[in-house]
Coordinates of C-alpha atoms in Angstrom, one line a residue:
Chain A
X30 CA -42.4 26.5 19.6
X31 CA -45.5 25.7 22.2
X32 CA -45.8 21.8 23.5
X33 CA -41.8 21.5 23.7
X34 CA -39.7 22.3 26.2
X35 CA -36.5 24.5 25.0
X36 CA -34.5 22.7 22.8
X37 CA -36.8 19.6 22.5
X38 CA -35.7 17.2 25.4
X39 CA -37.3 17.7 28.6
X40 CA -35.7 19.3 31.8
X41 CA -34.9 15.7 33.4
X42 CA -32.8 14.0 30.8
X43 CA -31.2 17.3 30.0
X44 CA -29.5 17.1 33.6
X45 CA -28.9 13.5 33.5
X46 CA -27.2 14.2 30.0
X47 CA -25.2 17.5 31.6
X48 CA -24.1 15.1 34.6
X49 CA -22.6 12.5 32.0
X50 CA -21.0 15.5 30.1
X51 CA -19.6 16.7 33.4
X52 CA -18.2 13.3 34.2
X53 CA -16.6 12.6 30.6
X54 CA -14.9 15.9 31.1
X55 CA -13.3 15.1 34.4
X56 CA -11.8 11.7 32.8
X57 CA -11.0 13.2 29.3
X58 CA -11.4 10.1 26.4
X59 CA -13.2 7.8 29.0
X60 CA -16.9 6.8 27.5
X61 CA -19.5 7.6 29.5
X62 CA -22.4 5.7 29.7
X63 CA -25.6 7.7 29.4
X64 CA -29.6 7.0 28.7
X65 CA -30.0 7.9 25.0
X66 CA -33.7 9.2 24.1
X67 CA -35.5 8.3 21.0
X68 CA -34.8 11.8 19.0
X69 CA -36.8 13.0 16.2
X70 CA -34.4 11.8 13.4
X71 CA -33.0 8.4 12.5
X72 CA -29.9 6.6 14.2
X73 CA -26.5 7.7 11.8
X74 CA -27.9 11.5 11.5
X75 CA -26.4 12.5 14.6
X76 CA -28.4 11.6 17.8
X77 CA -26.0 11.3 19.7
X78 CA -24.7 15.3 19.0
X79 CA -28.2 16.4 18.9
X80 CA -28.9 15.4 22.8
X81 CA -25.3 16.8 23.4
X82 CA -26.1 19.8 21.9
X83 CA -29.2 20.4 23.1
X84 CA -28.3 20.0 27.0
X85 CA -25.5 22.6 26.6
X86 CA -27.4 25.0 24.5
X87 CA -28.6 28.2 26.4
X88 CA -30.8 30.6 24.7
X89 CA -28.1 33.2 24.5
X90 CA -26.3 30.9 22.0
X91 CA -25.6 30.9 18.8
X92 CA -24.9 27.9 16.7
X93 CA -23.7 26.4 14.2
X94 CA -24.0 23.2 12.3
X95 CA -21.4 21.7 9.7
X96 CA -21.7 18.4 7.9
X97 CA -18.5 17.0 6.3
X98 CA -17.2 20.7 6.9
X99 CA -20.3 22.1 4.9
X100 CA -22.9 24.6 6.3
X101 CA -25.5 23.5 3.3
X102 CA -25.6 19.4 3.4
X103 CA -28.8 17.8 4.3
X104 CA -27.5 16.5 7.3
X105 CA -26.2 20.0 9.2
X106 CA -29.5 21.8 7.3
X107 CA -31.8 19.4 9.1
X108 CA -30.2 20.1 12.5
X109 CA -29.6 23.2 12.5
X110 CA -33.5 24.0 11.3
X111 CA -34.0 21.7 14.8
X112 CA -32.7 23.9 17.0
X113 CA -34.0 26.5 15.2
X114 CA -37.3 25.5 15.5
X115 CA -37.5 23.7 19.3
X116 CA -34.6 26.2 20.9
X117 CA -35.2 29.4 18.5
X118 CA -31.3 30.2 19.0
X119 CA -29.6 32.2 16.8
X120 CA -27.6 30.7 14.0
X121 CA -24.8 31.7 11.9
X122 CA -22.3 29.8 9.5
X123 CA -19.3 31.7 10.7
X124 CA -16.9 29.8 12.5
X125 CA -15.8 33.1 14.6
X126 CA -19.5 34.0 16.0
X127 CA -20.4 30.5 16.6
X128 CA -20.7 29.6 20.3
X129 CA -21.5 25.9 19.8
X130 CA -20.7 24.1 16.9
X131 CA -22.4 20.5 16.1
X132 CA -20.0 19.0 13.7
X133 CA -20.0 15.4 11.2
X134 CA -16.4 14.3 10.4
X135 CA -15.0 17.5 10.8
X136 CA -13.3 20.3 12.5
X137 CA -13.2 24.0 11.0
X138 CA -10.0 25.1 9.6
X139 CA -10.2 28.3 12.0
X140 CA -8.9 27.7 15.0
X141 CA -11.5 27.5 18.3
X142 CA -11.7 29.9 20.8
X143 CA -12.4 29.1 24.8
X144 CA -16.0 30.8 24.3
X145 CA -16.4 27.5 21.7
X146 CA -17.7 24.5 22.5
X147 CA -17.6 21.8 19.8
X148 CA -20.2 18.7 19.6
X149 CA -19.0 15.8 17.4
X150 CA -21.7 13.3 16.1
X151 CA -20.0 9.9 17.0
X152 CA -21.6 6.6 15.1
X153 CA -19.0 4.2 17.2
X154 CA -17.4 5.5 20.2
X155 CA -15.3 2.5 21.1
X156 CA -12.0 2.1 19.1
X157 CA -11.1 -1.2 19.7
X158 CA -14.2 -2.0 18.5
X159 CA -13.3 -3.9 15.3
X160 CA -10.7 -5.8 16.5
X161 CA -12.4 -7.2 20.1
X162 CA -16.0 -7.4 19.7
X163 CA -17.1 -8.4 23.2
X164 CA -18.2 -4.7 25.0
X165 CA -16.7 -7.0 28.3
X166 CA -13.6 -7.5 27.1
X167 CA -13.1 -3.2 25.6
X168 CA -14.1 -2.2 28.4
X169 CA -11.8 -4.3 30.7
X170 CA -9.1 -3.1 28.1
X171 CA -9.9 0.1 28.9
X172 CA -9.8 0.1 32.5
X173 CA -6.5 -1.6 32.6
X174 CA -5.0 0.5 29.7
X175 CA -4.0 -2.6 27.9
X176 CA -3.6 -1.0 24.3
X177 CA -1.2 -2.9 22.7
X178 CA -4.2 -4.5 20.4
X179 CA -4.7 -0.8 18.9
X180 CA -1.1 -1.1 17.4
X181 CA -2.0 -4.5 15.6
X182 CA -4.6 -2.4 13.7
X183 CA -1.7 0.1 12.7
X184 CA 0.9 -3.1 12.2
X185 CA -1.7 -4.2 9.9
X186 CA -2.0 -1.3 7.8
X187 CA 2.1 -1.0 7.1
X188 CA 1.9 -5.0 6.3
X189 CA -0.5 -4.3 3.9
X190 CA -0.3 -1.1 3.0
X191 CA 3.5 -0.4 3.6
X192 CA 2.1 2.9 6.0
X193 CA -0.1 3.7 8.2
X194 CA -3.3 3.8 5.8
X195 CA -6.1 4.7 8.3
X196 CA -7.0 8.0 7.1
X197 CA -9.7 8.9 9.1
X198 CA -11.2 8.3 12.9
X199 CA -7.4 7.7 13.6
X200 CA -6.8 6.3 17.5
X201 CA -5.8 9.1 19.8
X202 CA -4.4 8.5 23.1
X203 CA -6.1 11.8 25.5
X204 CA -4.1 12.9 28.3
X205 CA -1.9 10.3 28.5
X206 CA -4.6 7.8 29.5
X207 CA -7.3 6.8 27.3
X208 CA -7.3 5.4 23.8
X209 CA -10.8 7.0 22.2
X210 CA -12.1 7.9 18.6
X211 CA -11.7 11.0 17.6
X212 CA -15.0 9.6 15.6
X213 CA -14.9 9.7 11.6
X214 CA -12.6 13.5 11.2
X215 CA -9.8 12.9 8.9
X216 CA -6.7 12.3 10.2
X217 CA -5.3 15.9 9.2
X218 CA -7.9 17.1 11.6
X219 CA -6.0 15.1 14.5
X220 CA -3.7 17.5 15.4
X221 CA -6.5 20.4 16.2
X222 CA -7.7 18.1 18.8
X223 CA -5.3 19.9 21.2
X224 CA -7.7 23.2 21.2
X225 CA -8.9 26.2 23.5
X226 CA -12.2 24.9 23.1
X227 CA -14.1 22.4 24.8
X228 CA -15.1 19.5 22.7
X229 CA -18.1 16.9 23.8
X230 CA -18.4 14.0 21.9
X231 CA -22.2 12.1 21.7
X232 CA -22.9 8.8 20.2
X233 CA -26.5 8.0 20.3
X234 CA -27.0 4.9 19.7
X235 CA -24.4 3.1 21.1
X236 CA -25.1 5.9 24.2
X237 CA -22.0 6.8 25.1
X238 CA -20.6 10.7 26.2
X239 CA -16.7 11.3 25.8
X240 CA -14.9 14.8 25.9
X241 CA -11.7 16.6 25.7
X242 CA -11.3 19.6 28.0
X243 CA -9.4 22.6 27.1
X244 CA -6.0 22.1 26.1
X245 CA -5.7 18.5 27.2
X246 CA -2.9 16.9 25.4
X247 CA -4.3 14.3 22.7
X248 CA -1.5 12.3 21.2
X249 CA -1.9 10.4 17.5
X250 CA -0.7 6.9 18.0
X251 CA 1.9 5.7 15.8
X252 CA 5.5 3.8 15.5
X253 CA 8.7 5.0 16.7
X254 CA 9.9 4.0 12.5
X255 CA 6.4 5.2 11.2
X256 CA 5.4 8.3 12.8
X257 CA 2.2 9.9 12.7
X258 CA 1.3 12.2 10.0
X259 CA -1.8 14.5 9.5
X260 CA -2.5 14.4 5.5
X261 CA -5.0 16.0 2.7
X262 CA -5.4 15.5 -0.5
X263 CA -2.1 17.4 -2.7
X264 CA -2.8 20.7 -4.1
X265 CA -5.0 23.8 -3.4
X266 CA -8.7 24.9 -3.3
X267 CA -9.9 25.4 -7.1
X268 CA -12.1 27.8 -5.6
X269 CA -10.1 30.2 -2.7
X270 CA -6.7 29.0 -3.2
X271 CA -6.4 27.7 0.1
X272 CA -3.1 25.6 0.0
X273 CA -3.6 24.8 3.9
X274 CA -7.3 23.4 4.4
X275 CA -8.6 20.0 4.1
X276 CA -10.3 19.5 0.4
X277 CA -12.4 17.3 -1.2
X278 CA -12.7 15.8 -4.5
X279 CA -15.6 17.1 -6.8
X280 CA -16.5 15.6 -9.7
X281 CA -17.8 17.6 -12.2
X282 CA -18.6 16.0 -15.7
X283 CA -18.3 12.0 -16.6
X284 CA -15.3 12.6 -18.8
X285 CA -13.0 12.7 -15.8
X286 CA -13.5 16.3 -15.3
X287 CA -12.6 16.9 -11.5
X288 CA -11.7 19.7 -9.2
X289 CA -10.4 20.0 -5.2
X290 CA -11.7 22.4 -2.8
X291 CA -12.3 23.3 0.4
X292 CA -14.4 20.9 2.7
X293 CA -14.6 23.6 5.1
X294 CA -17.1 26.6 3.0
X295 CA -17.2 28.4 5.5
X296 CA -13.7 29.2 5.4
X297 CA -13.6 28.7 1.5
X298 CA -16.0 31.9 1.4
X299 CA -14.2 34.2 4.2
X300 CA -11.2 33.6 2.0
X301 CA -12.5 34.6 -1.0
X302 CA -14.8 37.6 0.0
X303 CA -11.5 39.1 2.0
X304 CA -9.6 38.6 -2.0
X305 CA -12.7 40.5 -3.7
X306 CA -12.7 42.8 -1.0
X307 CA -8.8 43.5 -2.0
Chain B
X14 CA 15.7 -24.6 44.0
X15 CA 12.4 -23.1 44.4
X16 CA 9.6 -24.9 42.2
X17 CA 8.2 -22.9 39.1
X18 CA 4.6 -23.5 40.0
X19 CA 3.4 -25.6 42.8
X20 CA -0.4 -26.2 43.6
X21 CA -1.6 -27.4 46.9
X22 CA -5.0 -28.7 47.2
X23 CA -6.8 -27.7 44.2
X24 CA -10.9 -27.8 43.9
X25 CA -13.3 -27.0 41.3
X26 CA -16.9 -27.9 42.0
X27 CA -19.6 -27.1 39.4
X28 CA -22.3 -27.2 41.7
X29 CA -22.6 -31.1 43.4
X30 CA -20.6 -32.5 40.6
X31 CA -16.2 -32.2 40.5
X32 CA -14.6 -30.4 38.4
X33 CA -11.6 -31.9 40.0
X34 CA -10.3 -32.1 43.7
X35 CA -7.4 -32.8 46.0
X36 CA -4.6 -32.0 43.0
X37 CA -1.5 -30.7 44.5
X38 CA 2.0 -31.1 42.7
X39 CA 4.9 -29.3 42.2
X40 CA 6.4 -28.6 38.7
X41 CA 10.3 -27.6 38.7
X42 CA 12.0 -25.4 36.2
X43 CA 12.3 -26.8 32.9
X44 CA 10.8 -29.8 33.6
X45 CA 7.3 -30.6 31.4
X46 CA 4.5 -32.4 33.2
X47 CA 1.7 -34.4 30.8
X48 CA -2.1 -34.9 32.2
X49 CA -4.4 -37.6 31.0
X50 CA -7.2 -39.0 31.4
X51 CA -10.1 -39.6 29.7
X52 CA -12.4 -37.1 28.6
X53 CA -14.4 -35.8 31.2
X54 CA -11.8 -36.6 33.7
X55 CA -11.2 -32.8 34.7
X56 CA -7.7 -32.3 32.6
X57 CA -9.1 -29.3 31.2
X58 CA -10.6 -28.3 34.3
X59 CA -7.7 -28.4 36.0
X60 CA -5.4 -26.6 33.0
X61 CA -8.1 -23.4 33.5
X62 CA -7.7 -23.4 37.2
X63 CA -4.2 -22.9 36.6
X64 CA -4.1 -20.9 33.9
X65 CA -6.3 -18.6 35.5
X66 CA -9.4 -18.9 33.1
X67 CA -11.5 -20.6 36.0
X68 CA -11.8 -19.7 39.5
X69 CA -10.9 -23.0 41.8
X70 CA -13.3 -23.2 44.8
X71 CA -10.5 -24.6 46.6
X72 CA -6.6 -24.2 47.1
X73 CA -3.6 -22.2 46.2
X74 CA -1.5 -22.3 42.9
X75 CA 1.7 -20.6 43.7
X76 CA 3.7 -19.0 40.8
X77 CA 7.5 -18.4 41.0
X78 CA 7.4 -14.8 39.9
X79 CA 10.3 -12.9 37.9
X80 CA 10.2 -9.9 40.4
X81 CA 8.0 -10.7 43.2
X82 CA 9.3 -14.4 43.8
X83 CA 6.6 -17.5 44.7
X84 CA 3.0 -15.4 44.8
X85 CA -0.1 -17.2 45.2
X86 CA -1.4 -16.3 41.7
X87 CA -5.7 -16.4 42.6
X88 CA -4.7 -13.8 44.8
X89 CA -2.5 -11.2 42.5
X90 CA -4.6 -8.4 41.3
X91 CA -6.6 -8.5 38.0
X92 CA -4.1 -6.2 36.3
X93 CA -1.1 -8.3 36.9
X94 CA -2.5 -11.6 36.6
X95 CA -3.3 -10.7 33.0
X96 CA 0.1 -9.6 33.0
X97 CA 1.3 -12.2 34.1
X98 CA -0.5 -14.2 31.2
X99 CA 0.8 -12.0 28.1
X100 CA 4.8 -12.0 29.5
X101 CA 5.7 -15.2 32.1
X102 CA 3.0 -17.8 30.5
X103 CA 1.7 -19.2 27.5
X104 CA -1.4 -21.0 26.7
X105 CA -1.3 -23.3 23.4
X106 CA -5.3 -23.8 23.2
X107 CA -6.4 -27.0 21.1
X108 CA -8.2 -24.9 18.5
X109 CA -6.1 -22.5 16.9
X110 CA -9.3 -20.6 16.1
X111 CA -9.4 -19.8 20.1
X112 CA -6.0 -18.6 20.2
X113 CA -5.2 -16.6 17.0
X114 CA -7.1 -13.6 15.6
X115 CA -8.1 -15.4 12.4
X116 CA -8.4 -11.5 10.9
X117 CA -4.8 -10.3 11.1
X118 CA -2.2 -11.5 9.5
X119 CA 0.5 -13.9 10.6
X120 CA 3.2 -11.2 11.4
X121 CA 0.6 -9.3 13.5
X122 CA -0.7 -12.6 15.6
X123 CA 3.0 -12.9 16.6
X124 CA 3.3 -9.3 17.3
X125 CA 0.6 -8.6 19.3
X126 CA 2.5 -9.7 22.7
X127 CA 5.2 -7.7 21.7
X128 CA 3.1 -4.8 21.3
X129 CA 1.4 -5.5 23.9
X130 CA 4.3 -5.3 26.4
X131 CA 4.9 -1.6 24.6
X132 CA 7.0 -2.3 21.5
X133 CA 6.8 0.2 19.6
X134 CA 9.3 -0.2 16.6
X135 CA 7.7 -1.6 13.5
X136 CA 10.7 -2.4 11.9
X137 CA 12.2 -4.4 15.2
X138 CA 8.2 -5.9 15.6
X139 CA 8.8 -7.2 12.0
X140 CA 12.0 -8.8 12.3
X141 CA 11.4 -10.7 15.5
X142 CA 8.1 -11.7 14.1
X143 CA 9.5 -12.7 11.1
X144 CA 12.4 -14.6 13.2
X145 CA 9.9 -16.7 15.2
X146 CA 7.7 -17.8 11.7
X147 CA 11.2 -19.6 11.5
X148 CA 11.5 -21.1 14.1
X149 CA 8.4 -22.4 13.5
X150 CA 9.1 -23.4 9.9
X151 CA 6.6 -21.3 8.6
X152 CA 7.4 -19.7 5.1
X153 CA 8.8 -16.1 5.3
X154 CA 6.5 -15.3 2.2
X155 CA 3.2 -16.6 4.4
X156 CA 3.7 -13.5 6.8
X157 CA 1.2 -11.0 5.9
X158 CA -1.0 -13.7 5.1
X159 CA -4.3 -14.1 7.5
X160 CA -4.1 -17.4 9.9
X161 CA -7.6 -18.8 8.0
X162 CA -5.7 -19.7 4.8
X163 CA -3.5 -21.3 6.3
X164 CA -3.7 -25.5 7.1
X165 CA -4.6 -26.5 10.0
X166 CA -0.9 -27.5 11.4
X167 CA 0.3 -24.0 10.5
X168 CA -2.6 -22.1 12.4
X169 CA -0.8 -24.6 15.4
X170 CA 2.7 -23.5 15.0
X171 CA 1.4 -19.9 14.3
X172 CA -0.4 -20.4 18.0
X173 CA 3.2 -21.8 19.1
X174 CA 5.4 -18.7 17.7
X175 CA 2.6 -15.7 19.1
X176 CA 2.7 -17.4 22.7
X177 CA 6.3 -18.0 22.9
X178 CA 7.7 -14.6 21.1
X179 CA 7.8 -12.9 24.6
X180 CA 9.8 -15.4 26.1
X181 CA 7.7 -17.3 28.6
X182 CA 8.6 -19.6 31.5
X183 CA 5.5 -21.6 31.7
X184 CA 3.2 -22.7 28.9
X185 CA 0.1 -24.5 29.0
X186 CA -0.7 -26.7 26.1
X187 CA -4.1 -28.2 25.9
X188 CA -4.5 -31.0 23.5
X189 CA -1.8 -29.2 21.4
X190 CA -1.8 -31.7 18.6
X191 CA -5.6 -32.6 18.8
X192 CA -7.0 -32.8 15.5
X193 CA -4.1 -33.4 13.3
X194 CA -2.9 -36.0 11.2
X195 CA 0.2 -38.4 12.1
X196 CA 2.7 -37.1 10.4
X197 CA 1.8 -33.3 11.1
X198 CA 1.4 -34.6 14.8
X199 CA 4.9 -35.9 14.7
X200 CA 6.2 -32.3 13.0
X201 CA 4.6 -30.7 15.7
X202 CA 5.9 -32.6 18.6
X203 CA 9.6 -32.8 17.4
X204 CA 9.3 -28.7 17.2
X205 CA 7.6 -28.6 20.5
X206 CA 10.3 -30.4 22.4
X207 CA 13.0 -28.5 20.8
X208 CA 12.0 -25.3 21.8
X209 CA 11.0 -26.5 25.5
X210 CA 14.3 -27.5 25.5
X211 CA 15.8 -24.5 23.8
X212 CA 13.9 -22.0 26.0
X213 CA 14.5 -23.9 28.9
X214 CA 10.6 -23.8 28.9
X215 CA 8.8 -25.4 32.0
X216 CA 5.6 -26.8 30.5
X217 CA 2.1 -28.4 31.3
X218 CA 0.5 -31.0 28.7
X219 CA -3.1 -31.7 29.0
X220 CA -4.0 -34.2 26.5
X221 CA -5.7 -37.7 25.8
X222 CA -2.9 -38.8 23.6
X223 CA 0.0 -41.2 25.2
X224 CA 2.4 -41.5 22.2
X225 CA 2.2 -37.5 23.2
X226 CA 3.0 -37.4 26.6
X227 CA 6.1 -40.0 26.0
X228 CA 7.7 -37.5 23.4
X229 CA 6.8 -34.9 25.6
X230 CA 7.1 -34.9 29.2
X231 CA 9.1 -35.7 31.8
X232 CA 6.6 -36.6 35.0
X233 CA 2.8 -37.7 34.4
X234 CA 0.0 -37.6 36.3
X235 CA -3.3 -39.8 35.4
X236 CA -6.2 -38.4 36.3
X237 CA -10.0 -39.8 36.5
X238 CA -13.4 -38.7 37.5
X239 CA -11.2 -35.4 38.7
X240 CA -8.9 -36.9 40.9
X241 CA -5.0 -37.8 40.1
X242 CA -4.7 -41.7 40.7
X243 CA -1.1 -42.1 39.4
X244 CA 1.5 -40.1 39.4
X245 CA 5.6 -40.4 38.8
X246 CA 8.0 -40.4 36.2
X247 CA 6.8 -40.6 32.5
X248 CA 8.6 -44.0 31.4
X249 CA 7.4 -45.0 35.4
X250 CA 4.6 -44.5 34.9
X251 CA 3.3 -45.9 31.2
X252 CA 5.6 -48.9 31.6
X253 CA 4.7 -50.3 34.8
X254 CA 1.4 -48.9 35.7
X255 CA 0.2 -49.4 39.5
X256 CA -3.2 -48.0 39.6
X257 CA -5.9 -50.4 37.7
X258 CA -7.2 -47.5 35.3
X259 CA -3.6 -46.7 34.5
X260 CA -3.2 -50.3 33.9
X261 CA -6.6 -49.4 31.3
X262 CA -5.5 -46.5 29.7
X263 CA -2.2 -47.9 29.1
X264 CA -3.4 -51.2 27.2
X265 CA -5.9 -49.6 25.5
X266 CA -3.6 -48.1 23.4
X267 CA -4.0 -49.0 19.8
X268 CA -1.0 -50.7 18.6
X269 CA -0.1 -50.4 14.7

């Protein structure tokens, strides 16, 4: 597209973005403070993913965009007609042929490669947040690994819920130093943090960078008596079958008429053309 | 014997006016000190210099530490002094509000040191949680139940149990029973000196109230306008007081 530069931001912001990338990967988990631009779309769509995204992108790529695990919600549409449109990369829904993948809340079932680079959309970076509100204080907590507040959180939970009932943006401790959000991706997803890929993670409005290199060991935190556990919802997909992907509850009539399937549709579909191929 | 904390020479300016100046005193193992003073006198001035919330401009407030033995503590690094606060020391503030997370629940306000020194047991967390509510009389029913439904004496001996479940050596308490009624005041006190003198606790009493420090402490210093006029034994010093605004303080006491 004439007037814009490839991929939308302009050649200066794109480097000051790639050096806070670079930096957030040399410190895996630590948040990296970086100048957030005013993009195109609101705050809460993904800003902070988007200017990720778009420093890393190289024409060559090809990309993918998933919202909740889905190729066709507004949000990943939106996006992915973006790049489409200001980068003209090539895009593709397959998990496999994807080179960079912006995600919301998810992580695809398939694993990642170390060709893959995955870009989370992050709407709170800091995970002490909700328990110490002064940005001071976090960050002081931060730099002086004092953690032990992130276990009230979980101490709460078992009080109240008699086990650990955070579900989803579940604390993650990344190799061995920093506590960071693995931002809103169920807990089930927790344990494909450890992947071949690397993973950026961009929140916009609050203008922080974080990343996990390759292979950099992320550990769930949990109690010794209560130990961690990635869960979905019981069953399988009503649609592939799939017994060992995250689903999600679809509601189909208003006399209680309901059904489970795969959050991830990409892989939902590969599953199910590979069956009628059979 | 070495003293527990001794401060030579303390200053606190806020710009041309004093904070308080020329404090020095020792305070021995298991021995509780009370400050008064009126308001404004630099009590509380004097409690953050120690306690480490304030920067003195002035002096040295040497710690006997568990490892390291007597360390000047304005000097230790960040990471320890804060440390320092969450193991060795306590601070009892006068508004529970300041010293309890009002948002989790009682067993988690007493658990949070413990957790915070790397316990990692829930179960273990629970029971030594649920040991200290009773110490501090607090129903074992009332545990998962948030500090701001609870009166205000409880949020106090809630404040009491989460700063002494680690086991301290030193605890600052300023104003401690500010704010409550007689009789909860008296509750409060008798629990206070039995676990200073359970623990073996060596403790530091900033507060306005002279029925308090009798109870309470052992020494006493007076202070006014941020200097200490009077200083000596407890009994010493309320029953025969030497310095003229002692001999104030001490008679303006309302009798009943």
């Amino acid at each position: 597209m004439s007037g814009y530069n490839f991929a939308y931001l302009d050649e200066d912001t794109k480097r000051m973005i790639r050096r806070a990338i670079l930096k957030a990967l040399a410190v895996p988990g630590y948040q990296v403070p970086f100048a957030s631009r005013e993009m195109p779309m609101p705050y809460g769509w993904g800003t902070g993913g988007v200017q990720v995204s778009a420093a890393v992108l190289v024409p060559e790529d090809t990309m993918k965009v998933i919202d909740q695990g889905a190729d066709d919600t507004t949000n990943a549409v939106s996006i992915r007609a973006f790049f489409q449109k200001t980068a003209d990369v090539a895009v593709t829904e397959a998990t496999g042929k994807a080179t960079l993948i912006q995600t919301r809340h998810r992580i695809p079932e398939e694993p990642l490669t170390k060709d893959q680079i995955l870009v989370y959309q992050v709407p709170i970076p800091e995970p002490l947040r909700f328990l110490e509100p002064r940005e001071t204080e976090t960050r002081k907590m931060h730099a002086l690994a004092e953690y032990g507040l992130m276990h009230v959180k979980l101490y709460e939970d078992i009080a109240r819920h008699g086990e650990i009932a955070t579900s989803y943006a579940y604390p993650v401790e990344a190799a061995g130093r920093y506590v960071m959000d693995p931002s809103p991706i169920p807990k089930f997803d927790n344990p494909k943090l450890h992947s071949a890929a690397i993973q950026l993670f961009g929140a916009g409005r609050e203008q922080r960078i974080y990343a996990l290199p390759p292979y950099t060991p992320v550990v769930s935190l949990d109690f010794e008596d209560h130990p961690f556990e990635a869960r979905k919802a019981e069953g399988a997909c009503g649609l592939c079958g799939a017994e060992d992907s995250y689903l999600d509850e679809v509601i189909l009539d208003d006399r209680g008429g309901r059904m489970f399937v795969c959050s991830d549709t990409d892989y939902c579909r590969t599953r199910r053309e590979a069956e009628e191929a059979a | 014997m070495t003293p527990i904390l001794s401060v030579q020479d303390l200053e606190k300016r806020y710009g041309a006016r004093i904070g308080c100046t020329g404090v020095s005193f020792d305070l021995w193992p298991g021995e509780v000190m009370g400050i008064v003073g009126e308001s404004g006198s630099g009590k509380s001035t004097l409690l953050g210099c120690l306690a480490g919330g304030l920067t003195p401009d002035k002096g040295q407030v040497i710690f006997d530490m568990a490892d390291l033995g007597p360390q000047d503590v304005l000097k230790l690094s960040e990471p320890r002094r804060r440390m320092l606060a969450r193991t060795d020391w306590a601070f009892v503030h006068q508004n529970p509000r300041d010293g309890l997370r009002m948002g989790v629940s009682a067993g988690g306000n007493v658990g949070e040191r413990l957790m915070s020194v790397g316990a990692r047991h829930y179960g273990n967390i629970r029971e030594t949680a649920t040991d200290w509510l009773d110490r501090v009389e607090i129903a074992h029913d009332r545990i998962d139940d948030r500090p701001r439904d609870f009166s205000g004496g409880m949020q106090q001996r809630l404040q009491i149990a989460r700063n002494l479940v680690t086991g301290p050596r030193l605890a600052f308490m300023d104003e401690p029973t500010g704010g409550l009624d007689v009789s909860v005041q008296a509750r409060l006190l008798d629990l206070i000196r039995g676990l200073v003198h359970d623990m073996g606790l060596s403790a530091i009493v900033v507060t306005h109230d002279l029925a308090v420090v009798r109870l309470l402490a052992d020494r006493l210093m007076v202070m006014r306008q941020g200097r200490v006029v009077e200083q000596g034994l407890t009994d010493q010093v309320l029953d025969d007081p030497q310095d003229a605004y002692t001999q104030l303080l001490v008679s303006s006491v309302l009798q009943v």
